[in-house]
Amino acid sequence: MAQVTFRIFRFDPEKDKESRYQDYELELEPGITLLNSLNRIKSEQDSSLTYRMSCGSAICGSCAMRVNGHALLACKTQASGLVKDGVIQVDPLGNMEVLKDLVVDLEPFWKSLKQVDPWLQPDVSDNPENERLQTPEQFQRIDDATTCILCGACYSDCNVLGVDQEFLGPASLAKANRFIFDSRDAKTRDRIEFISEMNGVWDCTHCGECSTRCPTEAKPLARIMEVREAAMQAGVHNNNGARHALGFRETVGRSGRLNENYLPPRSVGFLNIPALIGLAPVGLRMFMRGKNPPIIHHSIDKADEVRKIFSKFEDYRHHPTRSSRPDDGASD
Ligand code: SF4
Ligand code: SF4
Ligand code: FES
């Protein structure tokens, strides 16, 4: 059995002015989880150590915490794989205030979740007498999104939430997906429109951290991309994010390269004078620091090839059954 140092974040608001780390030594028996290691430390060494846990089976979502800087479920993770130079560093989840030791205030997480109306809203105008049925295929469509256990690991490690707490966040957007694609829900359009606005799906920077940290198949980034696609297909374009994506496609599709000067006015709307004026200070700051994109682009090798790829994708988008799929290896 290996001797390991658990370096654990400690903070008791009733005693401590500042947080600190406390080291505990533990012999790791083979197969022990991080949660059971903490349980052993608590019962054998220090009963004041505070953390959340309940099921011990990766179901309730309460034991999420950060280890070596990344969120995970303590009951689902073997401690031996977390050792770095003889140490396992354990911290509370990020993007939320610490209440005590490894316990954070989840209120911002719940608040964000409530904003997406995380319950089924069927059409009840026909006064149904029985439950609404789903085919296995219809359930399959939402199967992954329904596996979210609301552990908060994705919320903890989302980079956008680190700088903007108004962002709805990965778990809420994945939850919105779960109802948008539910065959029994009648608020699909309203839901898509709501999360296409500011702080919704288009504010995600697709860093992928949420999906990497997610202990289930909910994988928020994949769910976000599905909703973006659904928004495009439903014609929900009257927002900055969708216009930005369309502008990106237009400029690269036309010339084979990205005209960054085109994107800001395309995103806010060419006739949206107040928003265009609002962009001026940013443009000026970029100019002063020499960071503004060139007006006339340098020539780029094979830009024509990029244009052809876009044209092929456009063709496929409009005629998906044609044999000229973008990935069919056609030499054009
Ligand atoms: S992919 Fe998007 S939602 Fe997920 S962590 Fe990154 S910015 Fe946040
Ligand atoms: S999406 Fe994944 S990481 Fe986020 S709360 Fe749900 S289960 Fe946890
Ligand atoms: S204790 Fe329930 S998910 Fe870990």
mmCIF file of C-alpha atoms and ligand atoms in Angstrom:
data_model
loop_
_atom_site.group_PDB
_atom_site.id
_atom_site.type_symbol
_atom_site.label_atom_id
_atom_site.label_comp_id
_atom_site.label_asym_id
_atom_site.label_seq_id
_atom_site.Cartn_x
_atom_site.Cartn_y
_atom_site.Cartn_z
ATOM 1 C CA MET A 1 0.000 0.000 0.000
ATOM 2 C CA ALA A 2 1.314 3.413 -0.941
ATOM 3 C CA GLN A 3 1.544 6.280 1.518
ATOM 4 C CA VAL A 4 -0.074 9.422 0.041
ATOM 5 C CA THR A 5 -0.428 13.000 1.251
ATOM 6 C CA PHE A 6 -3.938 14.426 0.891
ATOM 7 C CA ARG A 7 -3.543 18.211 0.696
ATOM 8 C CA ILE A 8 -7.043 19.435 1.462
ATOM 9 C CA PHE A 9 -8.512 22.938 1.262
ATOM 10 C CA ARG A 10 -9.793 24.039 4.676
ATOM 11 C CA PHE A 11 -11.930 27.003 5.582
ATOM 12 C CA ASP A 12 -14.226 27.398 8.559
ATOM 13 C CA PRO A 13 -15.988 30.793 8.418
ATOM 14 C CA GLU A 14 -16.514 30.653 12.194
ATOM 15 C CA LYS A 15 -12.800 30.287 12.968
ATOM 16 C CA ASP A 16 -10.661 31.189 9.955
ATOM 17 C CA LYS A 17 -9.928 34.581 8.471
ATOM 18 C CA GLU A 18 -8.364 32.942 5.422
ATOM 19 C CA SER A 19 -8.414 29.558 3.788
ATOM 20 C CA ARG A 20 -5.456 27.182 4.142
ATOM 21 C CA TYR A 21 -4.358 23.683 3.122
ATOM 22 C CA GLN A 22 -4.031 20.863 5.610
ATOM 23 C CA ASP A 23 -2.057 17.694 4.915
ATOM 24 C CA TYR A 24 -3.221 14.217 5.945
ATOM 25 C CA GLU A 25 -1.205 11.040 5.395
ATOM 26 C CA LEU A 26 -3.053 7.927 4.332
ATOM 27 C CA GLU A 27 -2.062 4.438 3.185
ATOM 28 C CA LEU A 28 -4.007 3.892 -0.027
ATOM 29 C CA GLU A 29 -5.475 0.425 -0.238
ATOM 30 C CA PRO A 30 -5.946 -0.873 -3.812
ATOM 31 C CA GLY A 31 -9.203 0.249 -5.440
ATOM 32 C CA ILE A 32 -10.198 2.789 -2.787
ATOM 33 C CA THR A 33 -12.105 5.766 -4.168
ATOM 34 C CA LEU A 34 -11.321 9.366 -3.375
ATOM 35 C CA LEU A 35 -14.579 9.599 -1.415
ATOM 36 C CA ASN A 36 -13.751 6.581 0.735
ATOM 37 C CA SER A 37 -10.268 8.007 1.310
ATOM 38 C CA LEU A 38 -11.870 11.212 2.616
ATOM 39 C CA ASN A 39 -14.253 9.132 4.729
ATOM 40 C CA ARG A 40 -11.276 7.338 6.259
ATOM 41 C CA ILE A 41 -9.504 10.652 6.975
ATOM 42 C CA LYS A 42 -12.685 12.001 8.565
ATOM 43 C CA SER A 43 -13.349 8.960 10.727
ATOM 44 C CA GLU A 44 -9.721 8.147 11.662
ATOM 45 C CA GLN A 45 -7.955 11.521 11.759
ATOM 46 C CA ASP A 46 -10.138 14.642 11.715
ATOM 47 C CA SER A 47 -13.887 14.638 12.175
ATOM 48 C CA SER A 48 -14.069 18.372 11.429
ATOM 49 C CA LEU A 49 -13.303 17.842 7.728
ATOM 50 C CA THR A 50 -16.464 18.838 5.840
ATOM 51 C CA TYR A 51 -17.662 17.746 2.403
ATOM 52 C CA ARG A 52 -20.882 16.623 0.719
ATOM 53 C CA MET A 53 -21.712 13.017 -0.084
ATOM 54 C CA SER A 54 -24.737 10.776 -0.183
ATOM 55 C CA CYS A 55 -25.142 7.835 -2.558
ATOM 56 C CA GLY A 56 -21.523 6.764 -3.016
ATOM 57 C CA SER A 57 -22.586 5.436 -6.423
ATOM 58 C CA ALA A 58 -22.295 8.336 -8.921
ATOM 59 C CA ILE A 59 -26.045 8.945 -8.803
ATOM 60 C CA CYS A 60 -26.832 11.837 -6.456
ATOM 61 C CA GLY A 61 -24.163 14.254 -7.741
ATOM 62 C CA SER A 62 -23.304 15.605 -4.298
ATOM 63 C CA CYS A 63 -19.621 14.604 -4.031
ATOM 64 C CA ALA A 64 -18.237 16.738 -6.879
ATOM 65 C CA MET A 65 -15.000 18.504 -5.939
ATOM 66 C CA ARG A 66 -11.799 19.603 -7.583
ATOM 67 C CA VAL A 67 -8.689 17.454 -7.578
ATOM 68 C CA ASN A 68 -5.397 18.786 -8.886
ATOM 69 C CA GLY A 69 -7.322 21.710 -10.371
ATOM 70 C CA HIS A 70 -10.111 19.813 -12.156
ATOM 71 C CA ALA A 71 -13.621 18.856 -11.090
ATOM 72 C CA LEU A 72 -14.635 15.217 -10.670
ATOM 73 C CA LEU A 73 -16.952 12.945 -8.705
ATOM 74 C CA ALA A 74 -15.107 11.676 -5.635
ATOM 75 C CA CYS A 75 -17.130 8.470 -5.374
ATOM 76 C CA LYS A 76 -16.513 7.522 -9.008
ATOM 77 C CA THR A 77 -12.758 8.085 -9.039
ATOM 78 C CA GLN A 78 -10.056 5.798 -7.693
ATOM 79 C CA ALA A 79 -7.623 7.700 -5.513
ATOM 80 C CA SER A 80 -4.509 5.941 -6.863
ATOM 81 C CA GLY A 81 -4.909 7.557 -10.300
ATOM 82 C CA LEU A 82 -4.903 11.045 -8.785
ATOM 83 C CA VAL A 83 -1.511 10.956 -7.058
ATOM 84 C CA LYS A 84 1.046 13.477 -8.324
ATOM 85 C CA ASP A 85 4.500 13.356 -6.708
ATOM 86 C CA GLY A 86 2.989 11.595 -3.697
ATOM 87 C CA VAL A 87 0.248 14.231 -3.239
ATOM 88 C CA ILE A 88 -3.483 14.510 -4.020
ATOM 89 C CA GLN A 89 -4.637 18.113 -3.782
ATOM 90 C CA VAL A 90 -8.359 18.464 -3.075
ATOM 91 C CA ASP A 91 -10.259 21.743 -3.477
ATOM 92 C CA PRO A 92 -13.914 22.782 -3.491
ATOM 93 C CA LEU A 93 -15.708 23.274 -6.820
ATOM 94 C CA GLY A 94 -14.870 26.484 -8.673
ATOM 95 C CA ASN A 95 -17.112 29.389 -9.767
ATOM 96 C CA MET A 96 -19.050 29.193 -6.498
ATOM 97 C CA GLU A 97 -18.480 30.602 -3.030
ATOM 98 C CA VAL A 98 -17.010 28.297 -0.387
ATOM 99 C CA LEU A 99 -19.222 27.773 2.656
ATOM 100 C CA LYS A 100 -16.936 25.428 4.582
ATOM 101 C CA ASP A 101 -13.961 23.262 3.531
ATOM 102 C CA LEU A 102 -15.115 21.413 0.378
ATOM 103 C CA VAL A 103 -18.737 22.593 0.547
ATOM 104 C CA VAL A 104 -19.740 25.374 -1.851
ATOM 105 C CA ASP A 105 -22.878 27.485 -2.143
ATOM 106 C CA LEU A 106 -24.694 25.936 -5.108
ATOM 107 C CA GLU A 107 -27.268 28.725 -5.305
ATOM 108 C CA PRO A 108 -25.888 30.294 -8.540
ATOM 109 C CA PHE A 109 -26.010 26.838 -10.134
ATOM 110 C CA TRP A 110 -29.667 26.279 -9.149
ATOM 111 C CA LYS A 111 -30.558 29.824 -10.157
ATOM 112 C CA SER A 112 -29.141 29.303 -13.624
ATOM 113 C CA LEU A 113 -30.975 25.986 -13.921
ATOM 114 C CA LYS A 114 -34.338 27.509 -13.029
ATOM 115 C CA GLN A 115 -33.982 30.010 -15.854
ATOM 116 C CA VAL A 116 -34.349 27.291 -18.494
ATOM 117 C CA ASP A 117 -37.654 25.954 -17.025
ATOM 118 C CA PRO A 118 -36.314 22.437 -16.408
ATOM 119 C CA TRP A 119 -39.647 20.663 -16.524
ATOM 120 C CA LEU A 120 -41.859 19.255 -19.261
ATOM 121 C CA GLN A 121 -44.382 21.718 -20.724
ATOM 122 C CA PRO A 122 -46.710 19.665 -22.929
ATOM 123 C CA ASP A 123 -49.709 20.951 -24.849
ATOM 124 C CA VAL A 124 -52.641 20.236 -22.514
ATOM 125 C CA SER A 125 -55.334 21.768 -24.705
ATOM 126 C CA ASP A 126 -56.588 18.309 -25.680
ATOM 127 C CA ASN A 127 -57.184 17.375 -21.992
ATOM 128 C CA PRO A 128 -55.345 14.055 -22.189
ATOM 129 C CA GLU A 129 -56.625 11.313 -19.912
ATOM 130 C CA ASN A 130 -53.545 9.119 -20.154
ATOM 131 C CA GLU A 131 -49.839 9.725 -19.976
ATOM 132 C CA ARG A 132 -48.009 10.839 -23.123
ATOM 133 C CA LEU A 133 -46.067 7.969 -24.643
ATOM 134 C CA GLN A 134 -42.688 8.099 -26.344
ATOM 135 C CA THR A 135 -41.241 5.629 -28.801
ATOM 136 C CA PRO A 136 -37.805 4.171 -27.988
ATOM 137 C CA GLU A 137 -36.430 6.285 -30.865
ATOM 138 C CA GLN A 138 -37.933 9.469 -29.428
ATOM 139 C CA PHE A 139 -36.409 8.692 -26.040
ATOM 140 C CA GLN A 140 -33.072 7.872 -27.671
ATOM 141 C CA ARG A 141 -32.939 11.489 -28.874
ATOM 142 C CA ILE A 142 -32.810 12.796 -25.293
ATOM 143 C CA ASP A 143 -31.211 9.783 -23.610
ATOM 144 C CA ASP A 144 -27.740 11.331 -23.142
ATOM 145 C CA ALA A 145 -29.067 14.670 -21.884
ATOM 146 C CA THR A 146 -31.260 12.948 -19.294
ATOM 147 C CA THR A 147 -28.217 11.387 -17.612
ATOM 148 C CA CYS A 148 -27.191 14.677 -15.958
ATOM 149 C CA ILE A 149 -26.992 14.191 -12.183
ATOM 150 C CA LEU A 150 -26.653 17.934 -11.442
ATOM 151 C CA CYS A 151 -23.269 17.496 -9.822
ATOM 152 C CA GLY A 152 -22.012 20.950 -10.859
ATOM 153 C CA ALA A 153 -18.618 19.714 -12.117
ATOM 154 C CA CYS A 154 -19.162 21.400 -15.486
ATOM 155 C CA TYR A 155 -20.329 24.627 -13.853
ATOM 156 C CA SER A 156 -17.201 24.604 -11.685
ATOM 157 C CA ASP A 157 -14.770 24.347 -14.571
ATOM 158 C CA CYS A 158 -16.503 26.445 -17.248
ATOM 159 C CA ASN A 159 -14.117 29.170 -18.390
ATOM 160 C CA VAL A 160 -16.882 31.545 -19.474
ATOM 161 C CA LEU A 161 -18.525 31.382 -16.042
ATOM 162 C CA GLY A 162 -15.126 32.245 -14.601
ATOM 163 C CA VAL A 163 -15.449 35.701 -16.172
ATOM 164 C CA ASP A 164 -19.218 36.092 -16.593
ATOM 165 C CA GLN A 165 -21.586 34.736 -13.957
ATOM 166 C CA GLU A 166 -24.585 35.729 -16.099
ATOM 167 C CA PHE A 167 -23.773 32.951 -18.585
ATOM 168 C CA LEU A 168 -26.363 30.205 -18.224
ATOM 169 C CA GLY A 169 -23.619 27.615 -18.009
ATOM 170 C CA PRO A 170 -23.156 24.113 -19.389
ATOM 171 C CA ALA A 171 -25.536 22.142 -17.156
ATOM 172 C CA SER A 172 -28.471 24.491 -17.742
ATOM 173 C CA LEU A 173 -27.900 24.509 -21.484
ATOM 174 C CA ALA A 174 -27.697 20.698 -21.500
ATOM 175 C CA LYS A 175 -30.932 20.635 -19.489
ATOM 176 C CA ALA A 176 -32.592 22.973 -22.012
ATOM 177 C CA ASN A 177 -31.526 20.552 -24.751
ATOM 178 C CA ARG A 178 -33.203 17.705 -22.854
ATOM 179 C CA PHE A 179 -36.590 19.482 -23.152
ATOM 180 C CA ILE A 180 -36.079 21.031 -26.603
ATOM 181 C CA PHE A 181 -35.680 17.566 -28.110
ATOM 182 C CA ASP A 182 -38.358 15.899 -25.970
ATOM 183 C CA SER A 183 -41.173 14.797 -28.305
ATOM 184 C CA ARG A 184 -43.765 15.583 -25.590
ATOM 185 C CA ASP A 185 -42.758 19.187 -24.983
ATOM 186 C CA ALA A 186 -44.709 22.021 -26.629
ATOM 187 C CA LYS A 187 -42.379 24.939 -25.846
ATOM 188 C CA THR A 188 -39.599 24.020 -28.250
ATOM 189 C CA ARG A 189 -39.496 27.316 -30.131
ATOM 190 C CA ASP A 190 -39.709 29.442 -26.974
ATOM 191 C CA ARG A 191 -36.917 27.434 -25.386
ATOM 192 C CA ILE A 192 -34.670 27.748 -28.444
ATOM 193 C CA GLU A 193 -35.309 31.473 -28.673
ATOM 194 C CA PHE A 194 -34.562 31.990 -24.968
ATOM 195 C CA ILE A 195 -31.205 30.236 -24.969
ATOM 196 C CA SER A 196 -30.186 31.852 -28.261
ATOM 197 C CA GLU A 197 -30.178 35.243 -26.568
ATOM 198 C CA MET A 198 -27.330 36.829 -24.624
ATOM 199 C CA ASN A 199 -25.754 34.472 -22.024
ATOM 200 C CA GLY A 200 -27.051 31.392 -23.853
ATOM 201 C CA VAL A 201 -25.661 28.841 -26.295
ATOM 202 C CA TRP A 202 -23.800 31.352 -28.427
ATOM 203 C CA ASP A 203 -21.734 32.616 -25.485
ATOM 204 C CA CYS A 204 -20.026 29.237 -25.071
ATOM 205 C CA THR A 205 -16.435 29.328 -26.365
ATOM 206 C CA HIS A 206 -16.415 25.563 -27.041
ATOM 207 C CA CYS A 207 -13.379 24.933 -24.866
ATOM 208 C CA GLY A 208 -14.762 21.445 -24.139
ATOM 209 C CA GLU A 209 -13.885 21.501 -20.442
ATOM 210 C CA CYS A 210 -17.503 20.799 -19.379
ATOM 211 C CA SER A 211 -17.696 17.630 -21.454
ATOM 212 C CA THR A 212 -14.277 16.470 -20.266
ATOM 213 C CA ARG A 213 -15.314 16.923 -16.624
ATOM 214 C CA CYS A 214 -18.853 15.542 -16.941
ATOM 215 C CA PRO A 215 -19.083 12.129 -15.224
ATOM 216 C CA THR A 216 -22.124 11.056 -17.269
ATOM 217 C CA GLU A 217 -23.127 11.002 -20.925
ATOM 218 C CA ALA A 218 -24.771 14.446 -20.620
ATOM 219 C CA LYS A 219 -21.606 16.007 -22.160
ATOM 220 C CA PRO A 220 -22.804 19.632 -22.254
ATOM 221 C CA LEU A 221 -20.725 20.882 -25.187
ATOM 222 C CA ALA A 222 -22.278 18.298 -27.520
ATOM 223 C CA ARG A 223 -25.752 19.311 -26.278
ATOM 224 C CA ILE A 224 -24.950 22.996 -26.855
ATOM 225 C CA MET A 225 -23.855 22.338 -30.426
ATOM 226 C CA GLU A 226 -27.059 20.382 -31.075
ATOM 227 C CA VAL A 227 -29.153 23.321 -29.909
ATOM 228 C CA ARG A 228 -27.151 25.745 -32.051
ATOM 229 C CA GLU A 229 -27.873 23.563 -35.065
ATOM 230 C CA ALA A 230 -31.565 23.351 -34.131
ATOM 231 C CA ALA A 231 -31.673 27.143 -33.775
ATOM 232 C CA MET A 232 -30.191 27.573 -37.243
ATOM 233 C CA GLN A 233 -32.608 25.082 -38.754
ATOM 234 C CA ALA A 234 -35.565 26.742 -37.003
ATOM 235 C CA GLY A 235 -34.506 30.129 -38.413
ATOM 236 C CA VAL A 236 -33.781 31.635 -34.999
ATOM 237 C CA HIS A 237 -31.192 34.009 -36.431
ATOM 238 C CA ASN A 238 -32.183 37.328 -34.918
ATOM 239 C CA ASN A 239 -29.444 37.395 -32.298
ATOM 240 C CA ASN A 240 -25.765 38.268 -32.200
ATOM 241 C CA GLY A 241 -24.519 34.684 -31.892
ATOM 242 C CA ALA A 242 -26.403 33.298 -34.878
ATOM 243 C CA ARG A 243 -25.500 36.338 -36.999
ATOM 244 C CA HIS A 244 -21.844 35.888 -36.000
ATOM 245 C CA ALA A 245 -21.920 32.229 -37.110
ATOM 246 C CA LEU A 246 -23.666 33.126 -40.366
ATOM 247 C CA GLY A 247 -21.194 35.946 -40.968
ATOM 248 C CA PHE A 248 -18.304 33.556 -40.406
ATOM 249 C CA ARG A 249 -19.731 31.177 -42.981
ATOM 250 C CA GLU A 250 -20.363 33.987 -45.454
ATOM 251 C CA THR A 251 -16.890 35.476 -45.316
ATOM 252 C CA VAL A 252 -14.949 32.198 -45.348
ATOM 253 C CA GLY A 253 -17.327 30.651 -47.862
ATOM 254 C CA ARG A 254 -16.957 33.592 -50.249
ATOM 255 C CA SER A 255 -13.224 34.210 -50.094
ATOM 256 C CA GLY A 256 -11.701 31.155 -48.417
ATOM 257 C CA ARG A 257 -10.482 33.295 -45.522
ATOM 258 C CA LEU A 258 -11.904 35.030 -42.492
ATOM 259 C CA ASN A 259 -12.544 38.763 -42.789
ATOM 260 C CA GLU A 260 -12.561 39.725 -39.113
ATOM 261 C CA ASN A 261 -13.607 43.291 -39.905
ATOM 262 C CA TYR A 262 -16.868 41.945 -41.313
ATOM 263 C CA LEU A 263 -17.894 39.975 -38.207
ATOM 264 C CA PRO A 264 -18.621 42.688 -35.586
ATOM 265 C CA PRO A 265 -21.111 44.700 -37.716
ATOM 266 C CA ARG A 266 -22.589 41.485 -39.140
ATOM 267 C CA SER A 267 -23.100 40.175 -35.578
ATOM 268 C CA VAL A 268 -24.877 43.218 -34.165
ATOM 269 C CA GLY A 269 -26.609 44.129 -37.449
ATOM 270 C CA PHE A 270 -25.399 46.593 -40.108
ATOM 271 C CA LEU A 271 -28.335 48.924 -39.397
ATOM 272 C CA ASN A 272 -28.094 48.727 -35.632
ATOM 273 C CA ILE A 273 -26.536 52.168 -35.189
ATOM 274 C CA PRO A 274 -26.468 52.246 -31.328
ATOM 275 C CA ALA A 275 -24.734 48.830 -31.217
ATOM 276 C CA LEU A 276 -22.276 49.864 -33.939
ATOM 277 C CA ILE A 277 -21.441 53.019 -31.992
ATOM 278 C CA GLY A 278 -21.010 50.802 -28.905
ATOM 279 C CA LEU A 279 -18.359 48.804 -30.777
ATOM 280 C CA ALA A 280 -16.309 51.907 -31.573
ATOM 281 C CA PRO A 281 -14.365 52.083 -28.264
ATOM 282 C CA VAL A 282 -13.306 48.434 -28.598
ATOM 283 C CA GLY A 283 -12.227 49.040 -32.188
ATOM 284 C CA LEU A 284 -10.294 52.114 -31.115
ATOM 285 C CA ARG A 285 -8.518 50.253 -28.304
ATOM 286 C CA MET A 286 -7.570 47.476 -30.718
ATOM 287 C CA PHE A 287 -6.278 50.039 -33.197
ATOM 288 C CA MET A 288 -4.191 51.813 -30.523
ATOM 289 C CA ARG A 289 -2.597 48.513 -29.550
ATOM 290 C CA GLY A 290 -2.011 47.440 -33.145
ATOM 291 C CA LYS A 291 -4.392 44.493 -32.823
ATOM 292 C CA ASN A 292 -6.925 45.471 -35.470
ATOM 293 C CA PRO A 293 -7.242 42.980 -38.336
ATOM 294 C CA PRO A 294 -5.770 44.165 -41.684
ATOM 295 C CA ILE A 295 -8.191 45.865 -44.105
ATOM 296 C CA ILE A 296 -6.537 44.130 -47.041
ATOM 297 C CA HIS A 297 -5.658 40.525 -46.341
ATOM 298 C CA HIS A 298 -2.295 38.947 -47.049
ATOM 299 C CA SER A 299 -2.593 36.337 -49.723
ATOM 300 C CA ILE A 300 -3.057 32.888 -48.229
ATOM 301 C CA ASP A 301 -1.991 29.631 -49.852
ATOM 302 C CA LYS A 302 -4.831 27.379 -50.878
ATOM 303 C CA ALA A 303 -7.618 29.830 -49.878
ATOM 304 C CA ASP A 304 -9.407 28.564 -52.955
ATOM 305 C CA GLU A 305 -9.369 25.038 -51.527
ATOM 306 C CA VAL A 306 -11.114 26.315 -48.373
ATOM 307 C CA ARG A 307 -13.737 28.045 -50.493
ATOM 308 C CA LYS A 308 -14.348 24.787 -52.370
ATOM 309 C CA ILE A 309 -14.780 22.867 -49.095
ATOM 310 C CA PHE A 310 -17.371 25.408 -47.921
ATOM 311 C CA SER A 311 -19.145 25.238 -51.247
ATOM 312 C CA LYS A 312 -19.270 21.442 -50.969
ATOM 313 C CA PHE A 313 -20.701 21.654 -47.459
ATOM 314 C CA GLU A 314 -23.306 24.157 -48.642
ATOM 315 C CA ASP A 315 -24.273 21.782 -51.424
ATOM 316 C CA TYR A 316 -24.543 18.926 -48.934
ATOM 317 C CA ARG A 317 -26.570 21.042 -46.523
ATOM 318 C CA HIS A 318 -29.150 21.788 -49.204
ATOM 319 C CA HIS A 319 -29.094 18.308 -50.771
ATOM 320 C CA PRO A 320 -28.023 15.871 -48.017
ATOM 321 C CA THR A 321 -29.021 12.797 -50.004
ATOM 322 C CA ARG A 322 -26.687 13.510 -52.916
ATOM 323 C CA SER A 323 -23.642 11.285 -53.184
ATOM 324 C CA SER A 324 -21.244 14.255 -52.952
ATOM 325 C CA ARG A 325 -20.987 14.194 -49.137
ATOM 326 C CA PRO A 326 -18.119 16.368 -47.888
ATOM 327 C CA ASP A 327 -16.431 13.335 -46.374
ATOM 328 C CA ASP A 328 -16.898 10.941 -49.273
ATOM 329 C CA GLY A 329 -13.319 11.399 -50.446
ATOM 330 C CA ALA A 330 -14.316 13.042 -53.757
ATOM 331 C CA SER A 331 -11.242 14.639 -55.267
ATOM 332 C CA ASP A 332 -12.782 18.006 -56.245
HETATM 333 S S1 SF4 B 1 -17.481 24.285 -23.779
HETATM 334 FE FE1 SF4 B 1 -18.711 26.132 -23.382
HETATM 335 S S2 SF4 B 1 -20.081 25.612 -21.696
HETATM 336 FE FE2 SF4 B 1 -18.462 24.048 -21.787
HETATM 337 S S3 SF4 B 1 -16.917 24.727 -20.327
HETATM 338 FE FE3 SF4 B 1 -16.307 25.543 -22.330
HETATM 339 S S4 SF4 B 1 -17.246 27.576 -22.486
HETATM 340 FE FE4 SF4 B 1 -18.248 26.508 -20.752
HETATM 341 S S1 SF4 B 2 -23.860 18.065 -17.222
HETATM 342 FE FE1 SF4 B 2 -22.485 16.526 -16.350
HETATM 343 S S2 SF4 B 2 -20.996 17.722 -15.160
HETATM 344 FE FE2 SF4 B 2 -22.721 19.071 -15.581
HETATM 345 S S3 SF4 B 2 -24.039 18.899 -13.799
HETATM 346 FE FE3 SF4 B 2 -24.771 17.383 -15.295
HETATM 347 S S4 SF4 B 2 -23.693 15.481 -14.808
HETATM 348 FE FE4 SF4 B 2 -22.635 17.122 -13.737
HETATM 349 S S1 FES B 3 -21.857 10.503 -3.417
HETATM 350 FE FE1 FES B 3 -23.534 10.567 -4.809
HETATM 351 S S2 FES B 3 -22.552 11.036 -6.699
HETATM 352 FE FE2 FES B 3 -20.906 10.736 -5.322
#
